[in-house]
Amino acid sequence: MSALERGFLSESIGHVFLSLVSLPVQNAENGAIPDMRTDAFNVRIEFTGERSGELGIIVERPLAYLLTGRILGLSDTQGLDDAMIEDALKELANVVCGHFVTLMFGYASVFRILLPRVFSIGCIACNALKNKEDVCSFTVDGHPMMAMVRLR
């Protein structure tokens, strides 16, 4: 991931998280985030157009509950099920992706953003990813989060 891509991805996530779920995002250098202690949700979204690529966001379960509660306007997240969490994460990824492609390629470029997909990923795999060069690491309300973008 280039420095420009990394910068636009960080800016997109920071802007969308603050405006959509009212949570500030802190960038972490060189994977300096707490270890993930639970399984995580890996939400992926592809875009096609002038350039094509894929954007991914990985959040552990406690952060996924917090984000979903904020998106749905719920203070009690005890009743949330995986389908509700996946829907909220898909919406979040869709907005982040739209913001990213606009920053990266401008307002005049036309892109098709495909339907997001959500996968489960174990905490051991997540913790191995956080030190990879093409992964951006963040903390949100003290929770670790990772994101990446790959352009084709």
Short mmCIF file of C-alpha atoms in Angstrom, two decimals:
data_model
loop_
_atom_site.label_atom_id
_atom_site.label_comp_id
_atom_site.label_asym_id
_atom_site.label_seq_id
_atom_site.Cartn_x
_atom_site.Cartn_y
_atom_site.Cartn_z
CA MET A 1 0.00 0.00 0.00
CA SER A 2 1.44 3.36 -0.99
CA ALA A 3 1.75 6.26 1.42
CA LEU A 4 -1.02 8.06 -0.49
CA GLU A 5 -3.37 5.07 -0.24
CA ARG A 6 -2.55 4.68 3.46
CA GLY A 7 -3.21 8.36 4.09
CA PHE A 8 -6.54 8.37 2.26
CA LEU A 9 -7.63 5.14 3.97
CA SER A 10 -6.80 6.60 7.40
CA GLU A 11 -8.57 9.85 6.55
CA SER A 12 -11.65 8.00 5.27
CA ILE A 13 -11.91 5.80 8.35
CA GLY A 14 -11.36 8.73 10.70
CA HIS A 15 -13.96 10.90 8.99
CA VAL A 16 -16.61 8.19 8.65
CA PHE A 17 -16.22 6.85 12.19
CA LEU A 18 -16.48 10.33 13.67
CA SER A 19 -19.50 11.33 11.58
CA LEU A 20 -21.37 8.01 11.52
CA VAL A 21 -20.72 6.52 14.98
CA SER A 22 -19.28 9.52 16.87
CA LEU A 23 -16.08 7.70 17.75
CA PRO A 24 -12.60 9.11 17.14
CA VAL A 25 -10.02 6.82 15.55
CA GLN A 26 -6.38 6.86 16.59
CA ASN A 27 -3.72 5.77 14.10
CA ALA A 28 -1.18 3.33 15.48
CA GLU A 29 2.30 3.12 13.99
CA ASN A 30 3.83 -0.24 13.04
CA GLY A 31 0.99 -2.36 14.40
CA ALA A 32 1.27 -0.81 17.87
CA ILE A 33 -2.25 -1.79 18.91
CA PRO A 34 -3.39 -4.08 21.69
CA ASP A 35 -3.69 -7.75 20.77
CA MET A 36 -7.11 -8.88 19.66
CA ARG A 37 -8.46 -11.22 22.32
CA THR A 38 -11.59 -12.46 20.58
CA ASP A 39 -12.54 -13.60 17.12
CA ALA A 40 -13.12 -10.75 14.72
CA PHE A 41 -15.26 -9.67 11.80
CA ASN A 42 -13.43 -9.09 8.52
CA VAL A 43 -15.60 -6.97 6.25
CA ARG A 44 -14.48 -6.71 2.62
CA ILE A 45 -15.83 -4.51 -0.13
CA GLU A 46 -14.72 -4.31 -3.76
CA PHE A 47 -14.94 -1.41 -6.18
CA THR A 48 -14.60 -1.28 -9.95
CA GLY A 49 -14.26 1.55 -12.42
CA GLU A 50 -11.32 3.58 -13.61
CA ARG A 51 -9.31 1.51 -11.13
CA SER A 52 -10.54 -1.49 -9.20
CA GLY A 53 -9.62 -2.81 -5.81
CA GLU A 54 -10.73 -4.04 -2.44
CA LEU A 55 -10.99 -2.42 0.97
CA GLY A 56 -11.09 -4.39 4.20
CA ILE A 57 -11.75 -3.55 7.84
CA ILE A 58 -11.14 -5.99 10.71
CA VAL A 59 -12.82 -5.38 14.07
CA GLU A 60 -12.92 -7.66 17.07
CA ARG A 61 -16.30 -8.62 18.49
CA PRO A 62 -16.51 -6.06 21.36
CA LEU A 63 -15.84 -3.19 18.95
CA ALA A 64 -18.33 -4.64 16.45
CA TYR A 65 -21.01 -4.54 19.18
CA LEU A 66 -20.14 -0.94 20.02
CA LEU A 67 -20.21 0.17 16.37
CA THR A 68 -23.50 -1.62 15.71
CA GLY A 69 -25.10 -0.09 18.79
CA ARG A 70 -24.02 3.37 17.65
CA ILE A 71 -25.28 2.85 14.10
CA LEU A 72 -28.63 1.54 15.34
CA GLY A 73 -28.92 4.12 18.13
CA LEU A 74 -28.97 1.49 20.89
CA SER A 75 -27.42 1.97 24.31
CA ASP A 76 -27.94 -1.70 25.23
CA THR A 77 -26.18 -4.04 22.81
CA GLN A 78 -27.00 -7.29 24.63
CA GLY A 79 -29.73 -8.28 22.15
CA LEU A 80 -27.63 -7.88 19.02
CA ASP A 81 -27.12 -10.95 16.86
CA ASP A 82 -24.49 -11.62 14.22
CA ALA A 83 -26.84 -10.71 11.36
CA MET A 84 -27.42 -7.25 12.84
CA ILE A 85 -23.69 -6.78 13.41
CA GLU A 86 -22.84 -7.90 9.89
CA ASP A 87 -25.41 -5.49 8.39
CA ALA A 88 -24.00 -2.58 10.39
CA LEU A 89 -20.41 -3.43 9.45
CA LYS A 90 -21.38 -3.70 5.78
CA GLU A 91 -22.93 -0.24 5.91
CA LEU A 92 -19.84 1.15 7.61
CA ALA A 93 -17.54 -0.42 4.99
CA ASN A 94 -19.73 0.92 2.18
CA VAL A 95 -19.46 4.48 3.46
CA VAL A 96 -15.71 4.20 4.12
CA CYS A 97 -15.16 2.78 0.62
CA GLY A 98 -17.18 5.57 -1.01
CA HIS A 99 -15.19 8.16 0.88
CA PHE A 100 -11.88 6.47 0.01
CA VAL A 101 -12.50 6.25 -3.76
CA THR A 102 -13.61 9.89 -3.80
CA LEU A 103 -10.44 11.03 -2.01
CA MET A 104 -8.21 8.77 -4.08
CA PHE A 105 -9.66 9.35 -7.54
CA GLY A 106 -11.77 12.52 -7.32
CA TYR A 107 -15.42 13.41 -7.77
CA ALA A 108 -15.44 13.02 -11.56
CA SER A 109 -14.47 9.33 -11.54
CA VAL A 110 -17.30 6.82 -11.66
CA PHE A 111 -17.08 3.68 -9.54
CA ARG A 112 -19.30 0.75 -8.83
CA ILE A 113 -19.11 -0.35 -5.22
CA LEU A 114 -20.05 -4.01 -4.86
CA LEU A 115 -21.91 -5.60 -1.98
CA PRO A 116 -19.73 -6.05 1.10
CA ARG A 117 -18.97 -9.49 2.50
CA VAL A 118 -18.25 -10.38 6.12
CA PHE A 119 -16.01 -13.23 7.25
CA SER A 120 -14.99 -14.47 10.65
CA ILE A 121 -11.28 -14.38 11.46
CA GLY A 122 -9.58 -15.75 14.56
CA CYS A 123 -7.64 -13.56 16.95
CA ILE A 124 -4.36 -15.41 16.27
CA ALA A 125 -4.60 -14.59 12.55
CA CYS A 126 -5.53 -10.99 13.35
CA ASN A 127 -2.56 -10.53 15.63
CA ALA A 128 -0.26 -11.91 12.92
CA LEU A 129 -1.68 -9.40 10.42
CA LYS A 130 -1.20 -6.28 12.51
CA ASN A 131 2.54 -6.07 11.78
CA LYS A 132 2.16 -6.48 8.01
CA GLU A 133 3.33 -3.54 5.92
CA ASP A 134 0.09 -3.31 3.92
CA VAL A 135 -2.14 -3.15 7.03
CA CYS A 136 -3.12 0.08 8.80
CA SER A 137 -3.61 -0.28 12.55
CA PHE A 138 -5.95 1.83 14.65
CA THR A 139 -7.57 1.98 18.05
CA VAL A 140 -11.18 2.96 18.52
CA ASP A 141 -12.34 3.54 22.09
CA GLY A 142 -9.38 1.43 23.24
CA HIS A 143 -10.22 -1.45 20.88
CA PRO A 144 -7.83 -2.62 18.16
CA MET A 145 -8.87 -2.34 14.52
CA MET A 146 -7.09 -2.93 11.23
CA ALA A 147 -7.78 -1.88 7.65
CA MET A 148 -6.23 -2.38 4.26
CA VAL A 149 -6.78 -1.45 0.65
CA ARG A 150 -5.48 -3.19 -2.45
CA LEU A 151 -5.64 -1.52 -5.84
CA ARG A 152 -5.50 -3.53 -9.05
#
